[in-house]
C-alpha cells in the first residue's frame, strides 16, 4: 500500500511530464475505485456500500525513484502528472462485475498491456475493507487496484521505459479511454 500525492493527478488527456533526470518512467493501466461515503474500519460485507463507482488511472511510476533510491514507493509514484484519471467516473450500478473488466495499454500504437480485473490479487471488496482499517477513506478518494502484466520494467529481454514524445493510450471496457503525450519536465 502506498499513497500518491495530489500533484500527481491530472486529466485523462493531459500531458505527462517525464521528471528531469528520469531514466525509468513506466506505465500502469489500473482500475480505480472511487469512494462515495466515509469509510473507516469497514467489514468486507459492508465495503460496497462505500463505493461510488470506478474509473481508469494510469499509475505512471518512475522505477529508479521507486525501487533504487530507498525508502517508500511514494516518491516514484507521486511525480507531477503521474496519475491521469478519468475520463469519467462510472457509477457502481453500471458495472455489475468490477472483477471482470478487460483492460489494455498501448505505447506509440504498440500493445504493451492486455489484462482483465479478474486477475487482481485482491478484489474491490477486500481492498476497500483493508485500506479502511488503516486510513479513513473520504468521498472522492481513489484506490488504485494494481496493474496487469506488461509494464516496461518487466519487459524481456530488457526493460523498456518511456521518454518525451511518446504517446500512451489506455482503456478499460465500460470505463472509457485515456491518452497522454509524454513531455520533458
Coordinates of N, CA, C and O in Angstrom, one line a residue:
X1 N 0.8 -1.2 0.0 CA 0.0 0.0 0.0 C 0.9 1.2 0.0 O 1.9 1.3 0.7
X2 N 0.6 2.2 -0.8 CA 1.3 3.5 -0.9 C 0.4 4.6 -1.3 O -0.7 4.3 -1.8
X3 N 0.8 5.8 -1.0 CA 0.0 7.0 -1.3 C 0.5 7.6 -2.6 O 1.7 7.5 -2.9
X4 N -0.3 8.3 -3.2 CA 0.1 9.1 -4.4 C -0.3 10.6 -4.1 O -1.4 10.9 -3.7
X5 N 0.7 11.5 -4.2 CA 0.4 12.9 -3.8 C -0.6 13.5 -4.8 O -0.7 13.1 -5.9
X6 N -1.3 14.5 -4.3 CA -2.3 15.1 -5.1 C -1.8 15.7 -6.4 O -2.4 15.8 -7.4
X7 N -0.5 16.2 -6.3 CA 0.1 16.8 -7.5 C 0.3 15.8 -8.7 O 0.5 16.2 -9.8
X8 N 0.2 14.5 -8.4 CA 0.3 13.5 -9.4 C -0.9 13.5 -10.3 O -0.8 13.1 -11.5
X9 N -2.1 13.8 -9.8 CA -3.3 13.6 -10.5 C -3.5 14.7 -11.6 O -3.1 15.9 -11.4
X10 N -3.9 14.2 -12.7 CA -4.2 15.1 -13.8 C -5.3 14.5 -14.7 O -5.7 13.4 -14.5
X11 N -5.6 15.2 -15.8 CA -6.7 14.8 -16.6 C -6.3 13.6 -17.5 O -5.1 13.4 -17.8
X12 N -7.3 12.9 -18.1 CA -7.0 11.7 -18.9 C -6.4 12.0 -20.2 O -5.9 11.1 -20.9
X13 N -6.4 13.3 -20.7 CA -5.8 13.6 -21.9 C -4.7 14.7 -21.8 O -4.2 15.3 -22.8
X14 N -4.3 14.9 -20.5 CA -3.2 15.9 -20.3 C -1.9 15.3 -20.5 O -1.7 14.1 -20.4
X15 N -0.9 16.1 -20.8 CA 0.5 15.6 -20.9 C 1.0 15.1 -19.6 O 0.6 15.5 -18.5
X16 N 1.9 14.1 -19.7 CA 2.6 13.5 -18.6 C 4.0 14.0 -18.7 O 4.7 13.8 -19.7
X17 N 4.5 14.6 -17.6 CA 5.8 15.2 -17.5 C 6.8 14.1 -17.1 O 6.7 13.6 -16.0
X18 N 7.8 13.8 -17.9 CA 8.9 12.9 -17.5 C 9.9 13.8 -16.7 O 10.4 14.8 -17.1
X19 N 10.1 13.4 -15.4 CA 10.9 14.2 -14.5 C 12.3 14.4 -15.0 O 12.9 13.5 -15.7
X20 N 12.9 15.5 -14.7 CA 14.3 15.8 -15.0 C 15.2 14.6 -14.5 O 15.1 14.3 -13.3
X21 N 16.0 14.1 -15.3 CA 16.9 13.0 -14.9 C 16.3 11.6 -14.8 O 17.0 10.7 -14.4
X22 N 15.0 11.5 -15.1 CA 14.3 10.2 -15.1 C 14.9 9.3 -16.1 O 15.2 9.6 -17.3
X23 N 15.2 8.1 -15.7 CA 15.7 7.0 -16.6 C 14.7 5.9 -16.7 O 14.8 5.1 -17.6
X24 N 13.7 5.8 -15.8 CA 12.9 4.6 -15.8 C 11.4 4.9 -15.6 O 10.7 4.3 -14.7
X25 N 10.8 5.9 -16.3 CA 9.4 6.2 -16.2 C 8.6 5.1 -16.9 O 9.0 4.7 -18.0
X26 N 7.6 4.6 -16.3 CA 6.9 3.4 -16.7 C 5.4 3.7 -16.6 O 4.9 4.6 -16.0
X27 N 4.6 2.8 -17.3 CA 3.1 2.9 -17.4 C 2.5 1.8 -16.6 O 3.1 0.8 -16.3
X28 N 1.2 2.0 -16.2 CA 0.4 1.0 -15.5 C -1.1 1.3 -15.6 O -1.6 2.2 -15.0
X29 N -1.8 0.6 -16.5 CA -3.3 0.8 -16.6 C -3.9 0.1 -15.3 O -3.5 -1.0 -15.0
X30 N -4.8 0.8 -14.7 CA -5.4 0.3 -13.4 C -6.9 0.7 -13.3 O -7.2 1.8 -13.7
X31 N -7.6 -0.2 -12.7 CA -9.0 0.1 -12.3 C -8.9 1.0 -11.0 O -8.1 0.6 -10.1
X32 N -9.6 2.0 -11.0 CA -9.7 2.9 -9.8 C -11.0 2.8 -9.1 O -12.0 2.9 -9.8
X33 N -11.0 2.6 -7.8 CA -12.3 2.5 -7.0 C -12.5 4.0 -6.5 O -11.6 4.5 -5.9
X34 N -13.6 4.6 -6.7 CA -13.9 5.9 -6.2 C -14.8 5.7 -5.0 O -15.9 5.1 -5.1
X35 N -14.4 6.3 -3.9 CA -15.2 6.2 -2.6 C -16.3 7.2 -2.7 O -16.1 8.4 -3.1
X36 N -17.5 6.8 -2.2 CA -18.7 7.6 -2.2 C -19.1 8.1 -0.8 O -19.6 9.2 -0.7
X37 N -18.8 7.3 0.2 CA -19.1 7.7 1.6 C -18.0 7.4 2.5 O -17.2 6.4 2.2
X38 N -17.9 8.1 3.6 CA -16.8 7.9 4.5 C -16.7 6.5 5.0 O -17.7 5.8 5.3
X39 N -15.5 5.9 5.0 CA -15.3 4.5 5.3 C -14.1 4.4 6.3 O -13.0 4.8 6.0
X40 N -14.4 3.8 7.5 CA -13.4 3.6 8.5 C -13.7 2.3 9.2 O -14.9 2.1 9.6
X41 N -12.8 1.4 9.2 CA -12.9 0.0 9.8 C -14.2 -0.7 9.2 O -15.0 -1.2 9.9
X42 N -14.3 -0.7 7.9 CA -15.4 -1.3 7.2 C -15.2 -2.8 7.0 O -14.1 -3.2 6.6
X43 N -16.2 -3.6 7.2 CA -16.1 -5.0 7.0 C -16.2 -5.3 5.5 O -16.7 -4.4 4.7
X44 N -15.8 -6.4 5.1 CA -16.0 -6.8 3.7 C -17.4 -6.8 3.3 O -17.8 -6.5 2.2
X45 N -18.3 -7.3 4.2 CA -19.7 -7.3 4.0 C -20.3 -5.9 3.6 O -21.2 -5.8 2.8
X46 N -19.7 -4.9 4.2 CA -20.3 -3.5 4.0 C -19.5 -2.7 3.1 O -19.8 -1.5 2.8
X47 N -18.4 -3.2 2.5 CA -17.5 -2.4 1.7 C -18.1 -1.8 0.5 O -17.9 -0.6 0.2
X48 N -19.0 -2.5 -0.2 CA -19.6 -1.9 -1.5 C -20.5 -0.8 -1.2 O -20.7 0.1 -2.1
X49 N -21.0 -0.7 0.0 CA -21.9 0.5 0.4 C -21.1 1.8 0.3 O -21.7 2.9 0.3
X50 N -19.8 1.7 0.4 CA -18.9 2.9 0.4 C -18.3 3.2 -1.0 O -17.6 4.2 -1.1
X51 N -18.6 2.4 -2.0 CA -18.1 2.7 -3.3 C -19.1 3.5 -4.2 O -20.3 3.1 -4.3
X52 N -18.6 4.6 -4.7 CA -19.5 5.4 -5.6 C -19.4 4.8 -7.0 O -20.4 4.8 -7.8
X53 N -18.2 4.4 -7.5 CA -18.0 3.9 -8.8 C -16.6 3.7 -9.1 O -15.8 3.5 -8.2
X54 N -16.3 3.7 -10.5 CA -15.0 3.3 -10.9 C -14.5 4.2 -12.1 O -15.3 4.8 -12.8
X55 N -13.2 4.3 -12.2 CA -12.7 5.0 -13.4 C -11.3 4.4 -13.7 O -10.9 3.4 -13.1
X56 N -10.6 4.9 -14.7 CA -9.3 4.5 -15.1 C -8.3 5.4 -14.5 O -8.4 6.6 -14.4
X57 N -7.2 4.8 -14.0 CA -6.0 5.5 -13.6 C -4.8 4.9 -14.4 O -4.6 3.7 -14.5
X58 N -4.0 5.8 -14.9 CA -2.7 5.4 -15.4 C -1.7 5.7 -14.3 O -1.3 6.8 -14.0
X59 N -1.3 4.7 -13.5 CA -0.4 4.8 -12.4 C 1.0 4.9 -12.8 O 1.8 4.0 -12.6
X60 N 1.3 6.0 -13.5 CA 2.7 6.3 -14.0 C 3.7 6.2 -12.8 O 3.4 6.7 -11.8
X61 N 4.8 5.6 -13.1 CA 5.8 5.3 -12.0 C 7.2 5.5 -12.5 O 7.5 5.1 -13.6
X62 N 8.0 6.1 -11.7 CA 9.5 6.2 -12.0 C 10.2 5.2 -11.2 O 10.3 5.2 -10.0
X63 N 10.6 4.1 -11.9 CA 11.1 2.9 -11.2 C 12.4 3.1 -10.4 O 12.6 2.5 -9.4
X64 N 13.3 3.9 -11.0 CA 14.5 4.2 -10.2 C 14.2 4.9 -8.9 O 14.7 4.5 -7.9
X65 N 13.3 5.9 -9.0 CA 13.0 6.6 -7.7 C 12.3 5.7 -6.8 O 12.5 5.7 -5.6
X66 N 11.4 4.8 -7.3 CA 10.6 3.9 -6.5 C 11.4 2.8 -5.9 O 11.2 2.5 -4.7
X67 N 12.3 2.2 -6.6 CA 13.0 1.0 -6.1 C 14.4 1.2 -5.7 O 14.9 0.6 -4.8
X68 N 15.2 2.0 -6.5 CA 16.6 2.1 -6.3 C 17.1 3.2 -5.4 O 18.3 3.3 -5.0
X69 N 16.2 4.0 -4.9 CA 16.6 5.2 -4.1 C 16.2 5.0 -2.6 O 16.1 6.0 -1.9
X70 N 15.8 3.8 -2.2 CA 15.5 3.6 -0.8 C 14.2 4.2 -0.4 O 13.6 5.1 -1.0
X71 N 13.7 3.7 0.8 CA 12.5 4.3 1.4 C 11.2 3.9 0.7 O 11.2 2.8 0.0
X72 N 10.2 4.7 0.9 CA 8.9 4.3 0.4 C 8.7 4.5 -1.1 O 9.5 5.3 -1.7
X73 N 7.8 3.8 -1.7 CA 7.5 3.9 -3.2 C 6.9 5.3 -3.6 O 6.8 5.6 -4.7
X74 N 6.4 6.0 -2.6 CA 5.6 7.2 -2.9 C 6.4 8.2 -3.8 O 5.8 8.8 -4.7
X75 N 7.7 8.3 -3.6 CA 8.4 9.3 -4.4 C 8.5 8.9 -5.9 O 8.6 9.7 -6.8
X76 N 8.4 7.6 -6.2 CA 8.3 7.1 -7.6 C 6.9 7.1 -8.2 O 6.8 7.0 -9.4
X77 N 5.9 7.3 -7.4 CA 4.6 7.3 -7.8 C 3.9 8.7 -7.8 O 2.9 8.8 -8.4
X78 N 4.6 9.6 -7.2 CA 3.9 10.9 -6.9 C 4.5 12.1 -7.7 O 4.2 13.2 -7.4
X79 N 5.3 11.8 -8.7 CA 5.8 12.9 -9.6 C 4.6 13.7 -10.2 O 3.6 13.1 -10.4
X80 N 4.8 15.0 -10.4 CA 3.8 15.8 -11.0 C 3.2 15.1 -12.3 O 4.0 14.6 -13.1
X81 N 1.9 15.0 -12.4 CA 1.2 14.4 -13.6 C 1.2 12.9 -13.7 O 0.7 12.4 -14.7
X82 N 1.7 12.2 -12.7 CA 1.8 10.8 -12.7 C 0.5 10.0 -12.4 O 0.6 8.8 -12.1
X83 N -0.6 10.7 -12.4 CA -1.9 10.0 -12.2 C -3.0 10.4 -13.0 O -4.1 10.8 -12.5
X84 N -2.9 10.3 -14.4 CA -4.0 10.6 -15.2 C -5.3 9.8 -14.8 O -5.2 8.5 -14.7
X85 N -6.4 10.5 -14.6 CA -7.6 9.8 -14.0 C -8.8 10.2 -14.9 O -8.9 11.3 -15.3
X86 N -9.7 9.2 -15.1 CA -10.9 9.5 -15.9 C -10.9 8.7 -17.2 O -10.2 7.7 -17.2
X87 N -11.7 9.0 -18.1 CA -12.2 10.3 -18.4 C -13.5 10.6 -17.6 O -13.9 11.8 -17.6
X88 N -14.0 9.7 -16.9 CA -15.2 10.0 -16.1 C -15.3 8.9 -15.1 O -14.6 7.8 -15.1
X89 N -16.2 9.1 -14.1 CA -16.5 8.0 -13.1 C -17.8 7.3 -13.6 O -18.7 8.0 -13.9
X90 N -17.8 6.0 -13.6 CA -18.9 5.2 -13.9 C -19.5 4.7 -12.6 O -18.7 4.1 -11.8
X91 N -20.8 4.9 -12.3 CA -21.3 4.5 -11.0 C -21.3 3.0 -10.9 O -21.4 2.3 -11.9
X92 N -21.3 2.5 -9.7 CA -21.2 1.1 -9.4 C -22.3 0.3 -10.0 O -22.2 -0.9 -10.4
X93 N -23.5 0.9 -10.1 CA -24.7 0.2 -10.6 C -24.6 -0.1 -12.1 O -25.2 -1.0 -12.7
X94 N -23.7 0.7 -12.8 CA -23.5 0.5 -14.2 C -22.4 -0.6 -14.5 O -22.2 -1.0 -15.7
X95 N -21.7 -1.0 -13.5 CA -20.6 -2.0 -13.6 C -21.0 -3.2 -12.7 O -20.6 -3.2 -11.5
X96 N -21.8 -4.1 -13.2 CA -22.3 -5.2 -12.3 C -21.2 -6.1 -11.8 O -21.3 -6.6 -10.7
X97 N -20.1 -6.2 -12.5 CA -19.0 -7.1 -12.0 C -17.6 -6.4 -12.3 O -17.0 -6.6 -13.3
X98 N -17.2 -5.6 -11.3 CA -15.9 -5.0 -11.4 C -14.7 -5.9 -11.5 O -13.6 -5.6 -11.8
X99 N -15.0 -7.2 -11.2 CA -13.9 -8.2 -11.3 C -13.9 -9.0 -12.6 O -13.4 -10.1 -12.7
X100 N -14.4 -8.3 -13.7 CA -14.3 -9.0 -15.0 C -14.4 -7.9 -16.1 O -15.3 -7.8 -16.9
X101 N -13.4 -7.0 -16.0 CA -13.3 -5.9 -17.0 C -12.0 -6.0 -17.8 O -10.9 -5.9 -17.2
X102 N -12.1 -6.2 -19.1 CA -10.8 -6.2 -19.9 C -10.2 -4.8 -19.9 O -10.9 -3.8 -19.8
X103 N -8.9 -4.8 -19.9 CA -8.1 -3.6 -19.8 C -6.9 -3.7 -20.7 O -6.4 -4.8 -21.0
X104 N -6.4 -2.6 -21.2 CA -5.2 -2.6 -22.1 C -4.5 -1.2 -22.1 O -5.0 -0.2 -21.6
X105 N -3.2 -1.2 -22.6 CA -2.5 0.0 -22.7 C -1.5 -0.2 -23.9 O -0.9 -1.2 -24.0
X106 N -1.5 0.9 -24.7 CA -0.5 1.0 -25.9 C 0.4 2.1 -25.6 O 0.1 3.1 -25.1
X107 N 1.7 1.9 -26.1 CA 2.7 3.0 -26.2 C 3.0 3.1 -27.7 O 3.5 2.1 -28.3
X108 N 2.8 4.3 -28.2 CA 3.1 4.6 -29.6 C 2.4 3.6 -30.5 O 3.0 3.1 -31.5
X109 N 1.2 3.2 -30.2 CA 0.4 2.3 -31.0 C 0.8 0.8 -30.8 O 0.1 -0.1 -31.5
X110 N 1.7 0.5 -30.0 CA 2.1 -0.9 -29.7 C 1.5 -1.4 -28.4 O 1.7 -0.8 -27.4
X111 N 0.8 -2.5 -28.5 CA 0.1 -3.0 -27.3 C 1.2 -3.5 -26.3 O 2.0 -4.4 -26.6
X112 N 1.1 -2.9 -25.1 CA 2.1 -3.3 -24.0 C 1.4 -4.1 -22.9 O 2.0 -4.9 -22.3
X113 N 0.1 -3.8 -22.6 CA -0.6 -4.5 -21.6 C -1.9 -4.9 -22.1 O -2.6 -4.1 -22.7
X114 N -2.3 -6.1 -21.8 CA -3.6 -6.7 -22.0 C -3.9 -7.5 -20.8 O -3.1 -8.4 -20.4
X115 N -5.0 -7.2 -20.2 CA -5.4 -7.9 -19.0 C -6.8 -7.9 -18.6 O -7.6 -7.4 -19.5
X116 N -7.2 -8.3 -17.5 CA -8.6 -8.3 -17.0 C -8.6 -8.2 -15.5 O -7.7 -8.7 -14.8
X117 N -9.5 -7.4 -15.0 CA -9.6 -7.3 -13.5 C -9.8 -8.6 -12.8 O -9.6 -8.6 -11.5
X118 N -10.2 -9.6 -13.5 CA -10.4 -10.9 -12.8 C -9.1 -11.5 -12.3 O -9.1 -12.4 -11.4
X119 N -8.0 -11.0 -12.7 CA -6.7 -11.5 -12.3 C -6.1 -10.7 -11.1 O -5.0 -10.9 -10.7
X120 N -6.9 -9.7 -10.6 CA -6.4 -8.9 -9.5 C -6.1 -9.8 -8.3 O -6.8 -10.7 -8.0
X121 N -5.0 -9.5 -7.6 CA -4.6 -10.2 -6.4 C -5.7 -10.1 -5.3 O -6.1 -11.1 -4.7
X122 N -6.2 -8.9 -5.1 CA -7.2 -8.6 -4.2 C -8.4 -7.9 -4.9 O -8.1 -6.9 -5.6
X123 N -9.6 -8.3 -4.7 CA -10.7 -7.7 -5.4 C -11.2 -6.4 -4.7 O -10.6 -6.0 -3.7
X124 N -12.1 -5.7 -5.3 CA -12.6 -4.4 -4.9 C -13.1 -4.5 -3.4 O -12.7 -3.6 -2.6
X125 N -13.9 -5.5 -3.1 CA -14.4 -5.6 -1.7 C -13.3 -5.7 -0.7 O -13.3 -5.0 0.3
X126 N -12.3 -6.6 -0.9 CA -11.2 -6.7 0.0 C -10.4 -5.4 0.1 O -10.0 -5.1 1.2
X127 N -10.1 -4.8 -1.0 CA -9.3 -3.6 -1.0 C -10.0 -2.5 -0.2 O -9.3 -1.8 0.7
X128 N -11.3 -2.2 -0.4 CA -11.9 -1.1 0.4 C -11.9 -1.4 1.8 O -11.6 -0.6 2.7
X129 N -12.2 -2.7 2.2 CA -12.2 -3.0 3.6 C -10.8 -2.9 4.2 O -10.6 -2.3 5.3
X130 N -9.8 -3.5 3.6 CA -8.5 -3.5 4.1 C -7.9 -2.0 4.3 O -7.4 -1.7 5.3
X131 N -8.0 -1.2 3.2 CA -7.5 0.1 3.3 C -8.2 0.9 4.4 O -7.6 1.7 5.2
X132 N -9.5 0.7 4.6 CA -10.3 1.5 5.6 C -9.8 1.1 7.0 O -10.2 1.9 7.9
X133 N -9.1 0.1 7.2 CA -8.6 -0.3 8.5 C -7.3 0.5 8.9 O -6.9 0.4 10.0
X134 N -6.7 1.1 7.9 CA -5.5 1.9 8.2 C -5.7 3.4 7.9 O -5.1 4.2 8.6
X135 N -6.6 3.7 7.0 CA -6.8 5.1 6.5 C -8.3 5.3 6.4 O -9.0 4.5 5.8
X136 N -8.8 6.4 7.0 CA -10.2 6.7 6.8 C -10.4 7.2 5.4 O -9.7 8.1 5.0
X137 N -11.2 6.6 4.7 CA -11.5 7.0 3.3 C -12.6 8.0 3.2 O -13.6 7.8 4.0
X138 N -12.5 9.0 2.4 CA -13.5 10.0 2.3 C -14.0 10.1 0.9 O -13.4 9.6 -0.1
X139 N -15.3 10.6 0.7 CA -15.8 10.7 -0.6 C -14.9 11.4 -1.6 O -14.3 12.4 -1.3
X140 N -14.7 10.8 -2.7 CA -13.8 11.3 -3.8 C -12.4 10.6 -3.7 O -11.6 10.7 -4.7
X141 N -12.0 10.0 -2.6 CA -10.8 9.3 -2.5 C -10.8 8.1 -3.6 O -11.8 7.6 -3.9
X142 N -9.6 7.8 -4.0 CA -9.4 6.8 -5.1 C -8.5 5.7 -4.5 O -7.4 6.0 -4.0
X143 N -8.9 4.5 -4.7 CA -8.0 3.3 -4.5 C -7.6 2.8 -5.9 O -8.5 2.3 -6.6
X144 N -6.4 2.8 -6.2 CA -5.9 2.3 -7.5 C -5.6 0.8 -7.2 O -4.9 0.5 -6.2
X145 N -6.0 -0.1 -8.0 CA -6.1 -1.5 -7.6 C -4.9 -2.4 -8.1 O -4.9 -3.6 -7.8
X146 N -4.0 -1.9 -8.9 CA -2.9 -2.8 -9.4 C -3.1 -3.0 -10.9 O -4.1 -2.7 -11.5
X147 N -2.0 -3.4 -11.5 CA -1.9 -3.5 -13.0 C -1.6 -4.9 -13.5 O -1.0 -5.7 -12.8
X148 N -2.1 -5.2 -14.7 CA -1.8 -6.5 -15.2 C -0.3 -6.5 -15.8 O 0.3 -5.5 -15.8
X149 N 0.1 -7.7 -16.1 CA 1.5 -7.9 -16.7 C 1.6 -7.0 -17.9 O 0.7 -6.6 -18.6
X150 N 2.9 -6.6 -18.2 CA 3.2 -5.8 -19.4 C 3.8 -4.5 -19.1 O 4.0 -3.7 -20.1
X151 N 4.1 -4.1 -17.9 CA 4.8 -2.9 -17.6 C 6.2 -2.9 -18.2 O 6.8 -4.0 -18.4
X152 N 6.7 -1.7 -18.4 CA 8.0 -1.6 -19.1 C 9.1 -2.3 -18.3 O 10.0 -2.9 -18.8
X153 N 9.0 -2.2 -16.9 CA 10.0 -2.7 -16.1 C 10.1 -4.2 -16.2 O 11.2 -4.8 -16.1
X154 N 9.1 -4.9 -16.6 CA 9.0 -6.3 -16.7 C 9.3 -6.9 -18.1 O 9.3 -8.1 -18.3
X155 N 9.5 -6.0 -19.1 CA 9.7 -6.5 -20.5 C 11.1 -7.2 -20.6 O 12.1 -6.9 -20.0
X156 N 11.0 -8.3 -21.4 CA 12.2 -9.2 -21.6 C 12.5 -9.1 -23.1 O 11.7 -9.0 -23.9
X157 N 13.8 -9.2 -23.5 CA 14.9 -9.5 -22.6 C 15.4 -8.2 -21.8 O 16.2 -8.4 -20.9
X158 N 15.0 -7.0 -22.2 CA 15.4 -5.8 -21.4 C 14.2 -5.0 -21.1 O 13.3 -4.9 -22.0
X159 N 14.2 -4.3 -20.0 CA 13.1 -3.4 -19.7 C 13.0 -2.3 -20.7 O 14.0 -1.9 -21.4
X160 N 11.8 -1.7 -20.9 CA 11.5 -0.6 -21.8 C 10.9 0.5 -21.0 O 10.0 0.3 -20.2
X161 N 11.4 1.7 -21.1 CA 10.9 2.9 -20.4 C 10.5 4.0 -21.3 O 10.9 4.1 -22.4
X162 N 9.7 4.9 -20.8 CA 9.1 6.0 -21.5 C 10.1 7.2 -21.7 O 10.9 7.4 -20.8
X163 N 9.8 7.9 -22.7 CA 10.6 9.1 -23.0 C 9.8 10.2 -23.6 O 8.7 9.9 -24.2
X164 N 10.2 11.5 -23.5 CA 9.4 12.5 -24.1 C 9.1 12.3 -25.6 O 9.9 11.8 -26.3
X165 N 7.9 12.7 -26.0 CA 7.4 12.5 -27.4 C 6.6 11.2 -27.6 O 5.9 11.2 -28.6
X166 N 6.7 10.3 -26.7 CA 5.8 9.1 -26.8 C 4.4 9.4 -26.4 O 4.1 10.3 -25.7
X167 N 3.5 8.5 -26.9 CA 2.1 8.6 -26.6 C 1.6 7.3 -25.9 O 1.8 6.2 -26.5
X168 N 0.9 7.4 -24.8 CA 0.3 6.3 -24.1 C -1.2 6.4 -24.4 O -1.8 7.5 -24.3
X169 N -1.9 5.3 -24.7 CA -3.3 5.2 -24.9 C -3.8 4.0 -24.1 O -3.1 2.9 -24.2
X170 N -4.8 4.1 -23.3 CA -5.2 3.0 -22.5 C -6.7 3.0 -22.2 O -7.4 4.1 -22.4
X171 N -7.3 1.9 -21.8 CA -8.7 1.8 -21.6 C -9.1 0.6 -20.8 O -8.3 -0.4 -20.7
X172 N -10.3 0.7 -20.3 CA -10.9 -0.4 -19.6 C -12.4 -0.5 -20.1 O -13.1 0.5 -20.1
X173 N -12.8 -1.7 -20.5 CA -14.2 -1.9 -21.0 C -15.2 -1.3 -20.0 O -15.2 -1.5 -18.9
X174 N -16.1 -0.4 -20.6 CA -17.1 0.2 -19.8 C -16.7 1.5 -19.1 O -17.6 2.2 -18.6
X175 N -15.4 1.8 -19.1 CA -14.9 3.0 -18.4 C -14.3 4.0 -19.3 O -13.9 5.1 -18.8
X176 N -14.2 3.7 -20.6 CA -13.7 4.7 -21.5 C -12.2 4.5 -21.8 O -11.6 3.4 -21.5
X177 N -11.6 5.5 -22.3 CA -10.2 5.5 -22.7 C -9.5 6.8 -22.3 O -10.2 7.8 -22.1
X178 N -8.2 6.7 -22.2 CA -7.3 7.9 -22.0 C -6.2 7.9 -23.0 O -5.9 6.9 -23.6
X179 N -5.6 9.1 -23.2 CA -4.4 9.3 -24.0 C -3.6 10.4 -23.4 O -4.1 11.5 -23.2
X180 N -2.3 10.1 -23.3 CA -1.3 11.1 -22.8 C -0.1 11.1 -23.7 O 0.4 10.1 -24.1
X181 N 0.4 12.4 -23.9 CA 1.7 12.5 -24.5 C 2.7 12.8 -23.5 O 2.5 13.6 -22.5
X182 N 3.9 12.2 -23.6 CA 5.0 12.5 -22.6 C 5.8 13.7 -23.1 O 6.1 13.8 -24.2
X183 N 6.0 14.6 -22.1 CA 6.8 15.8 -22.3 C 7.9 15.9 -21.3 O 7.8 15.3 -20.2
X184 N 9.0 16.6 -21.6 CA 10.0 16.8 -20.6 C 9.6 17.8 -19.5 O 8.9 18.8 -19.9
X185 N 9.9 17.5 -18.3 CA 9.5 18.4 -17.2 C 10.4 19.7 -17.2 O 11.5 19.6 -17.7

